[in-house]
CSV table of C-alpha atoms in Angstrom, one decimal:
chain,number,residue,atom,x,y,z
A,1,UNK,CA,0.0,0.0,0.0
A,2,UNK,CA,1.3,3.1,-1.3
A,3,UNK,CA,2.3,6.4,1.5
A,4,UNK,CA,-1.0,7.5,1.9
A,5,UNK,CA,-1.8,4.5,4.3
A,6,UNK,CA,1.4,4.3,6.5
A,7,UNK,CA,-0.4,4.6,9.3
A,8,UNK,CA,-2.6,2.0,9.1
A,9,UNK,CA,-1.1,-0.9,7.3
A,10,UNK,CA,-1.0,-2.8,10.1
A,11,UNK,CA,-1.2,-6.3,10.1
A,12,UNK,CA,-4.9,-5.7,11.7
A,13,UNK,CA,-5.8,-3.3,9.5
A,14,UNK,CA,-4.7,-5.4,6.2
A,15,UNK,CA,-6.5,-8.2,7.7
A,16,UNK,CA,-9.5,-6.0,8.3
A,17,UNK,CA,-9.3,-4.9,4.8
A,18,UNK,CA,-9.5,-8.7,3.3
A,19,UNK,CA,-12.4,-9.6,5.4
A,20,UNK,CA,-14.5,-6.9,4.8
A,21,UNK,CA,-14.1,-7.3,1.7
A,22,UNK,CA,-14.7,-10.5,1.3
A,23,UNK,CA,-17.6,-10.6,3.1
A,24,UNK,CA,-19.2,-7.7,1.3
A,25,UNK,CA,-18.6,-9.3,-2.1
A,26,UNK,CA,-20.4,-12.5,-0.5
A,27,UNK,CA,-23.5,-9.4,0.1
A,28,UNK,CA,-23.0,-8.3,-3.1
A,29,UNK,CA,-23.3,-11.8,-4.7
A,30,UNK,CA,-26.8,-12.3,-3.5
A,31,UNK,CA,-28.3,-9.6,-5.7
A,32,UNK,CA,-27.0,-11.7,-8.3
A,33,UNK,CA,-28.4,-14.7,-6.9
A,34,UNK,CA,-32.0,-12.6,-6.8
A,35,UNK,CA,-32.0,-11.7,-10.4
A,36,UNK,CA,-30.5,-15.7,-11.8
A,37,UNK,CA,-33.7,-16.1,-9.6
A,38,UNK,CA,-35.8,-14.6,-11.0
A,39,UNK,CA,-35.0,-14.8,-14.7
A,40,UNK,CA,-34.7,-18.5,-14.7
A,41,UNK,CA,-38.0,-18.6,-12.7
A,42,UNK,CA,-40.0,-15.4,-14.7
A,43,UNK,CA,-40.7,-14.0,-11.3
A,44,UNK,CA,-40.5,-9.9,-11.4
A,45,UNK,CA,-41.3,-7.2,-8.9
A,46,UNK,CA,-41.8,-4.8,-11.7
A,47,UNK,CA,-44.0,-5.0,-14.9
A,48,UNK,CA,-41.2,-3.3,-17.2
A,49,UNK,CA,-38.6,-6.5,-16.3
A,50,UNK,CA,-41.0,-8.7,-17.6
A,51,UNK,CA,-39.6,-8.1,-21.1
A,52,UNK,CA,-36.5,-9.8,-20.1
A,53,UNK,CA,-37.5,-13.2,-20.5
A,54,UNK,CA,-39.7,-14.8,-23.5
A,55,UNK,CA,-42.7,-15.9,-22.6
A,56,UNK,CA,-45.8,-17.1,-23.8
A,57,UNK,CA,-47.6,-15.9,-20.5
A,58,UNK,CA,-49.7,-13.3,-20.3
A,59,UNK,CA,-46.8,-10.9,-18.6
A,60,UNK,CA,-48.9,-9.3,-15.9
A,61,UNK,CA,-48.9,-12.8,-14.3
A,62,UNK,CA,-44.5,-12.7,-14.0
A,63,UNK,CA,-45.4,-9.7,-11.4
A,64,UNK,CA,-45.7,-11.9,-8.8
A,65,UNK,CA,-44.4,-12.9,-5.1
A,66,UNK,CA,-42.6,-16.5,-5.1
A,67,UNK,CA,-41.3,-18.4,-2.0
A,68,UNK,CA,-37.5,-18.7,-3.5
A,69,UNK,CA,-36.6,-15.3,-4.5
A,70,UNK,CA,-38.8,-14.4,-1.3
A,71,UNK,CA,-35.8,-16.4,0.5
A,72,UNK,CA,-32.7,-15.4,-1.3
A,73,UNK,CA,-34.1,-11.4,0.0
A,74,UNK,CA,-34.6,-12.3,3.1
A,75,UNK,CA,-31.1,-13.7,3.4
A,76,UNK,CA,-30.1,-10.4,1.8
A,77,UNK,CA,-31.8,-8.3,4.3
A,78,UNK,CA,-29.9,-10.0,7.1
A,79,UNK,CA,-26.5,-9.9,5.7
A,80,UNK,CA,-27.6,-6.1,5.4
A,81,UNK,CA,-28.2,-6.3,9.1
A,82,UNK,CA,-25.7,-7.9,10.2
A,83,UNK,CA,-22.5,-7.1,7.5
A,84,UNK,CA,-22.8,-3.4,7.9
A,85,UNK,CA,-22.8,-3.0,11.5
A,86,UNK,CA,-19.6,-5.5,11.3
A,87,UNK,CA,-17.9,-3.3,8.9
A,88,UNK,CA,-18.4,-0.2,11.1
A,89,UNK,CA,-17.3,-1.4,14.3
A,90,UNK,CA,-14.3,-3.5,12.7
A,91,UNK,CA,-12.9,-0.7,11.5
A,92,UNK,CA,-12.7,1.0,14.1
A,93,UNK,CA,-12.2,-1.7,16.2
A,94,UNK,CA,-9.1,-2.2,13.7
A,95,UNK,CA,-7.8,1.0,15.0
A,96,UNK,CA,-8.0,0.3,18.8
A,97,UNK,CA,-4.5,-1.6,18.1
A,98,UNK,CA,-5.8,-4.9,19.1
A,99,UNK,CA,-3.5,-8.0,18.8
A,100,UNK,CA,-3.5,-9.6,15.4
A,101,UNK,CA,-4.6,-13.3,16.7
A,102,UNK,CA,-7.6,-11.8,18.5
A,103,UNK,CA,-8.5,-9.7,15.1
A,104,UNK,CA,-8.2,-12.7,12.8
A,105,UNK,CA,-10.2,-14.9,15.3
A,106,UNK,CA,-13.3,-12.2,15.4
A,107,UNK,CA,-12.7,-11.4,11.7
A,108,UNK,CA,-12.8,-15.4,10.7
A,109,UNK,CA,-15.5,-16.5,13.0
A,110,UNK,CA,-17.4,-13.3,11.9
A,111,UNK,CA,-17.0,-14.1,8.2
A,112,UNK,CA,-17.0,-18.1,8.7
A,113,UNK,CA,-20.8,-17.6,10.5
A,114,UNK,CA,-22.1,-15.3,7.7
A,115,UNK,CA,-20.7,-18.3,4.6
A,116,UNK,CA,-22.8,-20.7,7.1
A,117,UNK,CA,-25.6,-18.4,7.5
A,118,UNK,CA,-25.9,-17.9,3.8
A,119,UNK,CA,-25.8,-21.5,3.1
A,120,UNK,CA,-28.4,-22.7,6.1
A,121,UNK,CA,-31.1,-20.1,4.8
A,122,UNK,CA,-30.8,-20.4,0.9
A,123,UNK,CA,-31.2,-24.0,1.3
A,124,UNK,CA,-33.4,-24.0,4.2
A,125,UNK,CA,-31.3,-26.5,6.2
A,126,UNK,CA,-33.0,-27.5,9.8
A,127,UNK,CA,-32.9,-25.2,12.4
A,128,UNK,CA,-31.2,-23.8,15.0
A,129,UNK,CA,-28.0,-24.2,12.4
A,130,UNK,CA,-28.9,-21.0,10.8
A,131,UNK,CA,-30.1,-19.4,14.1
A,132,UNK,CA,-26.5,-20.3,15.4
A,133,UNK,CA,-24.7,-18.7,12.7
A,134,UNK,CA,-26.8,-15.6,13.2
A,135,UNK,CA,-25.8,-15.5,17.0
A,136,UNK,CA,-22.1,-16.7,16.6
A,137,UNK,CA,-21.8,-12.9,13.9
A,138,UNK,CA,-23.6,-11.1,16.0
A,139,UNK,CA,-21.5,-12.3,19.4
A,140,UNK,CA,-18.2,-11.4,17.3
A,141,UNK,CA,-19.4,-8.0,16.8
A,142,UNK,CA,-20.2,-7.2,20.0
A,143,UNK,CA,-16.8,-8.5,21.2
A,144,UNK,CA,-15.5,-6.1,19.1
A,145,UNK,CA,-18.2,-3.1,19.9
A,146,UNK,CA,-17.1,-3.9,23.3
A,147,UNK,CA,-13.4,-3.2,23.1
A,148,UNK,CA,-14.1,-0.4,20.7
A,149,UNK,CA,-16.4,1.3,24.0
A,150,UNK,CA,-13.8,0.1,26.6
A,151,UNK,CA,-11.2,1.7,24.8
A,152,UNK,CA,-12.2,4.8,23.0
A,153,UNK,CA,-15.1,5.9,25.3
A,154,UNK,CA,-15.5,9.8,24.8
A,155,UNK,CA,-19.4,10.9,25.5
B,1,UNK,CA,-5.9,3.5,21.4
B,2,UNK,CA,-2.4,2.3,20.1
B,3,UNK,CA,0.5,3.7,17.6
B,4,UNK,CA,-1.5,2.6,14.6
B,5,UNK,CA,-3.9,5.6,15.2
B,6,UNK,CA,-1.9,8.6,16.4
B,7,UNK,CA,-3.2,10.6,13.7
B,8,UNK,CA,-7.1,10.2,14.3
B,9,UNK,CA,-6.9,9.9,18.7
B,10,UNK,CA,-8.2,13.3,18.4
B,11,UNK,CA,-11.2,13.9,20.5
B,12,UNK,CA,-13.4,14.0,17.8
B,13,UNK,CA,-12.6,10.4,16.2
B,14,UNK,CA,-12.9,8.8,19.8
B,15,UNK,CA,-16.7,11.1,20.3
B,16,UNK,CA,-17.6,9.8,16.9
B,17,UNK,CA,-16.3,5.9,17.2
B,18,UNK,CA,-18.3,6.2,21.0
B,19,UNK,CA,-21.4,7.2,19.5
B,20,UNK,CA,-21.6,5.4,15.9
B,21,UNK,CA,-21.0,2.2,17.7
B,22,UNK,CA,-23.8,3.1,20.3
B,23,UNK,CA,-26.3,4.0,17.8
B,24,UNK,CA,-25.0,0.5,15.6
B,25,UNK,CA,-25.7,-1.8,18.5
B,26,UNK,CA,-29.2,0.2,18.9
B,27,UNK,CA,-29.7,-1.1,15.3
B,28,UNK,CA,-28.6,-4.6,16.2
B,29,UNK,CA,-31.1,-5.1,19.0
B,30,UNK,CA,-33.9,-4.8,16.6
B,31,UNK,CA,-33.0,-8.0,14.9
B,32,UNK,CA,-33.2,-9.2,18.6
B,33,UNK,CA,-36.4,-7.3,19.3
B,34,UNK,CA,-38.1,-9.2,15.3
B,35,UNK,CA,-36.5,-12.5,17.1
B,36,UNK,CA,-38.1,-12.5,20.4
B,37,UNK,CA,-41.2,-11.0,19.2
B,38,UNK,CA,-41.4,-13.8,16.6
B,39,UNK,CA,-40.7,-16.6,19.3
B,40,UNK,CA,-43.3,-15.2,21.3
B,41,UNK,CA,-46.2,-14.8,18.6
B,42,UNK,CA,-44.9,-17.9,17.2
B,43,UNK,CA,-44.6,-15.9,13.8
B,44,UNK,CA,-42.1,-16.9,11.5
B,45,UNK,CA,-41.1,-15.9,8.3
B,46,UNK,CA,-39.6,-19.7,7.6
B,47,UNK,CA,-41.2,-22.8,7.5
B,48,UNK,CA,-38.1,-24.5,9.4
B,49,UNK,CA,-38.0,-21.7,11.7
B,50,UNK,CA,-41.4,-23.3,13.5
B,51,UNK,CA,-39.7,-25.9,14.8
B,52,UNK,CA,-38.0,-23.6,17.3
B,53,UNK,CA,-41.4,-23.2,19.3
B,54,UNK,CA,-43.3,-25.7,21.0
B,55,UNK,CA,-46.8,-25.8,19.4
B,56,UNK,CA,-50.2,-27.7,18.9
B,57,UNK,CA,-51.0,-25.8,15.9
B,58,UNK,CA,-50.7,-26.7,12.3
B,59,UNK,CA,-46.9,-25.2,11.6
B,60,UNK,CA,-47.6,-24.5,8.5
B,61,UNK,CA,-50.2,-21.9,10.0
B,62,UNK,CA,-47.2,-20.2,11.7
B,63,UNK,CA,-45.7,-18.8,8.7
B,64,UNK,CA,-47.5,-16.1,8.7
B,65,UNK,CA,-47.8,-11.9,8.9
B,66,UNK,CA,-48.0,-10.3,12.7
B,67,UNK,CA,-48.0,-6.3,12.6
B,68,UNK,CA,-46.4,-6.0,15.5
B,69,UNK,CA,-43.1,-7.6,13.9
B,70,UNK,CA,-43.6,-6.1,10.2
B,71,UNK,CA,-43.7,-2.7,12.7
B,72,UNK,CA,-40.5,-3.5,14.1
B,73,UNK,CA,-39.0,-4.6,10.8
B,74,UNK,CA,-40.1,-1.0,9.7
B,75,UNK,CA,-38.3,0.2,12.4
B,76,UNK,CA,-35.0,-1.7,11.7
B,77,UNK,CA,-35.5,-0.6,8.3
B,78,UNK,CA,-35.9,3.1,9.1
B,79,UNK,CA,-32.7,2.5,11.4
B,80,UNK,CA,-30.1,1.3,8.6
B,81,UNK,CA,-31.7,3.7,5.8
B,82,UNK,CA,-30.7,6.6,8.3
B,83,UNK,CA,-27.7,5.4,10.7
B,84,UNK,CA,-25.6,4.0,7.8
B,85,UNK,CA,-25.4,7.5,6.0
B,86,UNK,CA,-25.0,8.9,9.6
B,87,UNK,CA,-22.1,6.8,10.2
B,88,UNK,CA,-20.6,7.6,6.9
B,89,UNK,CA,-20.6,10.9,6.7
B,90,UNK,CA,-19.7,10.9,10.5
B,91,UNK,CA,-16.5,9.7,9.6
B,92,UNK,CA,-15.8,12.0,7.1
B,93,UNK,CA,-16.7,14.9,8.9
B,94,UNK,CA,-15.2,14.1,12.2
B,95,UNK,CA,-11.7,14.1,9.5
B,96,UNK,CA,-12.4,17.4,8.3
B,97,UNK,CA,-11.3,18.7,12.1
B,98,UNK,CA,-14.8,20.3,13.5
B,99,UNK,CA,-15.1,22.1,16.7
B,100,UNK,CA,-15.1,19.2,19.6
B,101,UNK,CA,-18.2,21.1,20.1
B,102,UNK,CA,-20.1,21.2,17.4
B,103,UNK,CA,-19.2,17.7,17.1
B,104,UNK,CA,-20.6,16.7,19.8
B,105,UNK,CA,-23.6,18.5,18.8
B,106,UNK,CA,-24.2,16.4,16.2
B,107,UNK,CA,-23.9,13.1,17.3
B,108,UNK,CA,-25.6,13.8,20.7
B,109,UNK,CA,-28.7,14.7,18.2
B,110,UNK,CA,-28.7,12.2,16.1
B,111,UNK,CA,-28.2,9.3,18.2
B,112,UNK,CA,-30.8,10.9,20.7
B,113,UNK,CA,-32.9,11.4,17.3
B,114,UNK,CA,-32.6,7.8,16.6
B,115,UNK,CA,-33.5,6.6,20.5
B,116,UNK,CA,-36.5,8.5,20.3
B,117,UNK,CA,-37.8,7.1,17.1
B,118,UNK,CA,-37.2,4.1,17.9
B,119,UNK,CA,-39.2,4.1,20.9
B,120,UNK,CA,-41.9,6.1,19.2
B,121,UNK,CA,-41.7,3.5,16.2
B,122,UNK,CA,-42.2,0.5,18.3
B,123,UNK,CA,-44.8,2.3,21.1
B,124,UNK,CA,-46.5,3.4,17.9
B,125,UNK,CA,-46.9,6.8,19.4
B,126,UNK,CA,-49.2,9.3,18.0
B,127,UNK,CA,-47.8,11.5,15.2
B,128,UNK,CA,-45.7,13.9,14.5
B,129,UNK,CA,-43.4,12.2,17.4
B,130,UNK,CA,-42.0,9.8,14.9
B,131,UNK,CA,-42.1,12.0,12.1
B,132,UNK,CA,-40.1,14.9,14.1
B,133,UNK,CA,-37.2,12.7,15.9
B,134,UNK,CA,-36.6,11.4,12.1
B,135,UNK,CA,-36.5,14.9,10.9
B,136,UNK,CA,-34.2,15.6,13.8
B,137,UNK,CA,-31.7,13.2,12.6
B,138,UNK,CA,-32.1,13.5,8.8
B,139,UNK,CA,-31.0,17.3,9.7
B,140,UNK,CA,-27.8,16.6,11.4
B,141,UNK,CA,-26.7,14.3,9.0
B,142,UNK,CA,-27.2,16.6,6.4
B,143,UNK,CA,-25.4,19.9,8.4
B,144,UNK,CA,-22.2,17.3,8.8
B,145,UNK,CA,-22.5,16.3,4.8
B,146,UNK,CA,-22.7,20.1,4.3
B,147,UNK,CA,-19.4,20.5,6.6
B,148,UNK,CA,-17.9,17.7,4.2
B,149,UNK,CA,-18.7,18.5,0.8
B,150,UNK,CA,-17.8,22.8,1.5
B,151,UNK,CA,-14.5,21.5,3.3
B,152,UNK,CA,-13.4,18.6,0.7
B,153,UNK,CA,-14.9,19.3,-2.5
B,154,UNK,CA,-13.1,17.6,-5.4
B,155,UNK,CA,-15.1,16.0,-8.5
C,1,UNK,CA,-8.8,19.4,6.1
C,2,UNK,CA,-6.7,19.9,9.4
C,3,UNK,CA,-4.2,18.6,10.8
C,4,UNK,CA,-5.8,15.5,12.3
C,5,UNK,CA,-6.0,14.1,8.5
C,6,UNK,CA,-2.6,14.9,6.8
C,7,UNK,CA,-2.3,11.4,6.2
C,8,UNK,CA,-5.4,11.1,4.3
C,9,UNK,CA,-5.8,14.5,2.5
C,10,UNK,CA,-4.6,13.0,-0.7
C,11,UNK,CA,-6.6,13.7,-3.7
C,12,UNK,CA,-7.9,10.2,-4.2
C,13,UNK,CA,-9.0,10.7,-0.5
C,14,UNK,CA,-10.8,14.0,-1.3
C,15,UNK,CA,-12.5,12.8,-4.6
C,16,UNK,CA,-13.8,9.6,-2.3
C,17,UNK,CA,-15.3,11.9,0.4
C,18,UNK,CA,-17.0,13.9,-2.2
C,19,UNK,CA,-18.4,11.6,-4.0
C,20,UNK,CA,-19.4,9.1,-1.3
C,21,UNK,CA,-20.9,11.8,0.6
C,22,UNK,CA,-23.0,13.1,-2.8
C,23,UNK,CA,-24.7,9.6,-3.2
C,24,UNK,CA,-25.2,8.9,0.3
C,25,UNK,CA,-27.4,11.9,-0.2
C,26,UNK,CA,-29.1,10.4,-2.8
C,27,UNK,CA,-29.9,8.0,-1.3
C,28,UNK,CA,-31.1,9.6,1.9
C,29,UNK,CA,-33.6,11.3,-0.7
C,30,UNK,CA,-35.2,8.5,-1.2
C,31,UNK,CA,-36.9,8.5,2.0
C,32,UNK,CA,-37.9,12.3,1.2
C,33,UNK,CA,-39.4,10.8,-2.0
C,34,UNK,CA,-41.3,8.0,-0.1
C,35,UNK,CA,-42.6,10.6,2.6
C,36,UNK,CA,-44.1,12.5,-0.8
C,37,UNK,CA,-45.4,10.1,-2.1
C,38,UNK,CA,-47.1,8.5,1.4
C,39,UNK,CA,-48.4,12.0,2.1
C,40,UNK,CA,-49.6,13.0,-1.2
C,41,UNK,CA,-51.0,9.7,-2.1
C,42,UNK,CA,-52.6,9.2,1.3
C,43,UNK,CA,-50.6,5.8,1.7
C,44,UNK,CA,-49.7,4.8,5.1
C,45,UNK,CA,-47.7,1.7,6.5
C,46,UNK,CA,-48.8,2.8,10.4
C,47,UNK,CA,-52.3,3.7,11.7
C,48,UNK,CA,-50.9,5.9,14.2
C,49,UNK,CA,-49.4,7.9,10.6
C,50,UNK,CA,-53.4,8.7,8.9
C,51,UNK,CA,-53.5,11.8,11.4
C,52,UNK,CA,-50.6,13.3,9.1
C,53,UNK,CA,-53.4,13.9,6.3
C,54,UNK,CA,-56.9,15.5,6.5
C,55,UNK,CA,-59.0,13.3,4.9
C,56,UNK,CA,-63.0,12.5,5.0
C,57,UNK,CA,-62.2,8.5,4.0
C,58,UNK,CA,-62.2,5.7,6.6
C,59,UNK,CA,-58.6,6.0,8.0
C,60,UNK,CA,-58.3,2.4,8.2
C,61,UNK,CA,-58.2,2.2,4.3
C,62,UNK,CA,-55.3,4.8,4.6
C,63,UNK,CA,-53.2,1.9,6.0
C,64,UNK,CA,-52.4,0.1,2.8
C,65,UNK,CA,-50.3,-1.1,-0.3
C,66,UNK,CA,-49.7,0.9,-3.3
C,67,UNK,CA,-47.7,0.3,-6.6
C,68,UNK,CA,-45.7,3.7,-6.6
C,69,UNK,CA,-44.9,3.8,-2.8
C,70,UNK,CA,-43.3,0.3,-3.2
C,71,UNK,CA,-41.3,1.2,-6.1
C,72,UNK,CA,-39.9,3.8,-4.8
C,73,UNK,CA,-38.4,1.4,-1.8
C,74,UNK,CA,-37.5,-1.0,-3.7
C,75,UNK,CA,-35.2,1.7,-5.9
C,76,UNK,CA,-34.0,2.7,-2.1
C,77,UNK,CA,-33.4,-0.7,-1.0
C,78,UNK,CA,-31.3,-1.3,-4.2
C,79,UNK,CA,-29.5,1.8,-3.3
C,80,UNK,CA,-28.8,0.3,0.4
C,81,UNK,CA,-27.6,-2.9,-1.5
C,82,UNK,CA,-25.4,-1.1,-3.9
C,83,UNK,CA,-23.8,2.5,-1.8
C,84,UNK,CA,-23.1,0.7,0.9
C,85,UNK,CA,-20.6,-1.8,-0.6
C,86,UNK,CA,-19.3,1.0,-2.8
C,87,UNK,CA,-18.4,3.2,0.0
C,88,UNK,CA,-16.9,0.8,2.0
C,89,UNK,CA,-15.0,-1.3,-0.3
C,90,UNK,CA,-14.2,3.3,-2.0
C,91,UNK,CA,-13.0,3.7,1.1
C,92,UNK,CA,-10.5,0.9,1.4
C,93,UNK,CA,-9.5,1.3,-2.2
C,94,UNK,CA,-8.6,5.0,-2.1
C,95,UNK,CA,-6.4,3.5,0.6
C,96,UNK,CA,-4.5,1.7,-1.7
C,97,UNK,CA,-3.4,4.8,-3.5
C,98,UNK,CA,-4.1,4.8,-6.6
C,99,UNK,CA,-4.0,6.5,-9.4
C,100,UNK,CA,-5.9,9.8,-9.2
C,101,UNK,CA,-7.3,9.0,-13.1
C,102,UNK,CA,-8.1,5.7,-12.1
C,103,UNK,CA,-9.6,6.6,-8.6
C,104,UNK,CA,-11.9,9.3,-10.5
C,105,UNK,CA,-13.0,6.9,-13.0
C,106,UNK,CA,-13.9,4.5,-10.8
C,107,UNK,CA,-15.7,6.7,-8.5
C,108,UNK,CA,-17.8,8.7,-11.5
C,109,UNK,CA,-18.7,6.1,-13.5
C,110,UNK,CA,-20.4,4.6,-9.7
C,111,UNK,CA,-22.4,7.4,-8.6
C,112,UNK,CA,-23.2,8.0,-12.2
C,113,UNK,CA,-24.8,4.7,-12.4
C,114,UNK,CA,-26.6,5.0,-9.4
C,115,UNK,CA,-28.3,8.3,-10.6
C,116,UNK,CA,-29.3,6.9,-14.0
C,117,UNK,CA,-30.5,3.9,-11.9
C,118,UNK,CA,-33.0,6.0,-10.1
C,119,UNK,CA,-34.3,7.8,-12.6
C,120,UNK,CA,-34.8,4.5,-14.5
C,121,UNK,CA,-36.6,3.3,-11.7
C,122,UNK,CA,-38.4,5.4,-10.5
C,123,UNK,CA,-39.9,6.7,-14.0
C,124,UNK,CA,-40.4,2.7,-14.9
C,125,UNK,CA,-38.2,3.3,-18.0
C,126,UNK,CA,-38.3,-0.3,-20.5
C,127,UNK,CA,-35.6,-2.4,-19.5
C,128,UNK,CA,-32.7,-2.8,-20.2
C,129,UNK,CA,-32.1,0.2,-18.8
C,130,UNK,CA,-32.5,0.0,-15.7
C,131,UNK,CA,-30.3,-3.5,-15.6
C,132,UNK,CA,-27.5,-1.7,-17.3
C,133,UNK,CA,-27.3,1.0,-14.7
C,134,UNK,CA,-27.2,-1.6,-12.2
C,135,UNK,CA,-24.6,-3.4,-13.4
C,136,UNK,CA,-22.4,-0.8,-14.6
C,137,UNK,CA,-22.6,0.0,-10.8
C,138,UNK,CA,-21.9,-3.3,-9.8
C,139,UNK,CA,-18.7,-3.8,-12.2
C,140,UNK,CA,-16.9,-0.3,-10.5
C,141,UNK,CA,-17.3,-1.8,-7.1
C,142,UNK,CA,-16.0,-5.1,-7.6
C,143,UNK,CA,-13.1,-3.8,-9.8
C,144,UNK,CA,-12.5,-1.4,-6.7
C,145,UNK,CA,-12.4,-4.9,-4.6
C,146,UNK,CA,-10.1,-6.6,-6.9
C,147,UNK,CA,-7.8,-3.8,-6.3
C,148,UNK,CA,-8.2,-3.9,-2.4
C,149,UNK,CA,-7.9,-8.0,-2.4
C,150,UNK,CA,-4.7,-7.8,-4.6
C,151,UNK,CA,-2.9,-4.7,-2.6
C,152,UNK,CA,-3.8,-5.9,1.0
C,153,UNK,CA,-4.6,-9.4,0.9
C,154,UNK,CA,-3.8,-11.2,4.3
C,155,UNK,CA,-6.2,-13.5,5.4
């Protein structure tokens, strides 16, 4: 990283960089998943996307709720949830100085749970497996939230 | 904090880290708020997600629509449309070295703003409570965007 | 900027703030646009919300669904899908220091999209307009990522 950034290439704060990263790109992804979704299964939330796919079907009936793409959003809206207030209090939790093994454990067991999550609730796998995954990110964020307060705390 | 952030340890970065991760972790409790609630109306958005209550019912009948948690989904809603811009364009403002002061100001009103709605959201109390507090915090976000943009413009 | 950012008043640092903080407002507008349209419309999503309007109808049939109202969220939940990772994955990327050209490129041909996305939305333009602006976003972010992943990586 070029002279800009001197002061926070870390070790913690490259490693912070990577998993946020990575983890918002795994976000990112499931708009993708939404729209494969609903072109290969002619399901639209808007009457001018129906001209994307041919049909024979009278088009009003591709505006239309359906239980899958229903599914993939919802698992959107969580990793909305949960991702951004991770990226916000990792960073600055990157710049508390913390060691690097107790970063890379809160920034692998943060990402690791949101992979899982993704997986248990796209395919619906039993619960509490994606319940789990939903607490094990959101205990890793406050662990962080909590050093950030215990170490920065200016009211 | 440590070495790696001598250059932001000014008062301001550690006021703005204090509050944004406050007002973030207010966000997080909704998704514990739409959990509980859920668990204790047995209202589920997933038809694996039944199997976490104890029931007599039909399960399939618990995959259903409660307004009491599609209000508190508004709510959580309303939170990351408004405390995500907040906590961006905290970040840049609190670098464009602001008053302590007027700082302070700002987070203090927003992140009260934000209290408030939420307890007006979710106590569905009568208008314009809701309407003002969000008003409240939509105006400090914009003053500190203001701040930024007359202090860093370059397109 | 003062002194608490020398380390980050490069141009490509400048250029982000600007235009990061310009879409967030866009984006923030979006809920001004919904409010509009609620109010004008006479569209609410909360009973306690029908005392905003004078009106001589039942205000139990205020509290209801309507076609222009919900496009107008989904076009600002696409924008929560879409700024968000831009910003954060901008801000690690003007980290990297890069080239101003490339930086401004990067970060025009974004926000760009974004507006032409709206107005595509929200006017119901034919497709595939509205897909192009999307993905024109999409492909600036995750060439911003590539960047950050290739400069920082450490996992």
């Amino acid at each position: 990283m070029a002279e800009v950034v001197h002061m926070i290439d870390s070790e913690v704060f490259l490693a912070f960089s990577t998993y946020a990263t990575i983890v918002i790109l795994k976000m990112m992804l499931m708009s993708l998943v939404t729209s494969y979704y609903r072109l290969t299964k002619q399901v639209f939330a808007n009457m001018e996307d129906t001209t994307l796919v041919k049909t024979t079907e009278d088009r009003k009936k591709l505006v239309r709720i359906d239980p899958d793409v229903e599914r993939v959003r919802r698992c959107h809206q969580n990793d909305l949830e949960n991702i951004v207030p991770f990226v916000v209090i990792g960073l600055l939790y990157s710049l508390t100085g913390p060691d690097l093994s107790s970063a890379l454990l809160h920034f692998r067991v943060f990402v690791g749970s949101r992979f899982i999550h993704t997986v248990t609730y796209v395919m619906a796998l039993p619960q509490p497996s994606r319940g789990l995954s939903f607490g094990v990110g959101l205990l890793a964020t406050m662990s962080m939230a909590y050093r950030v307060l215990t170490t920065v705390f200016f009211l």
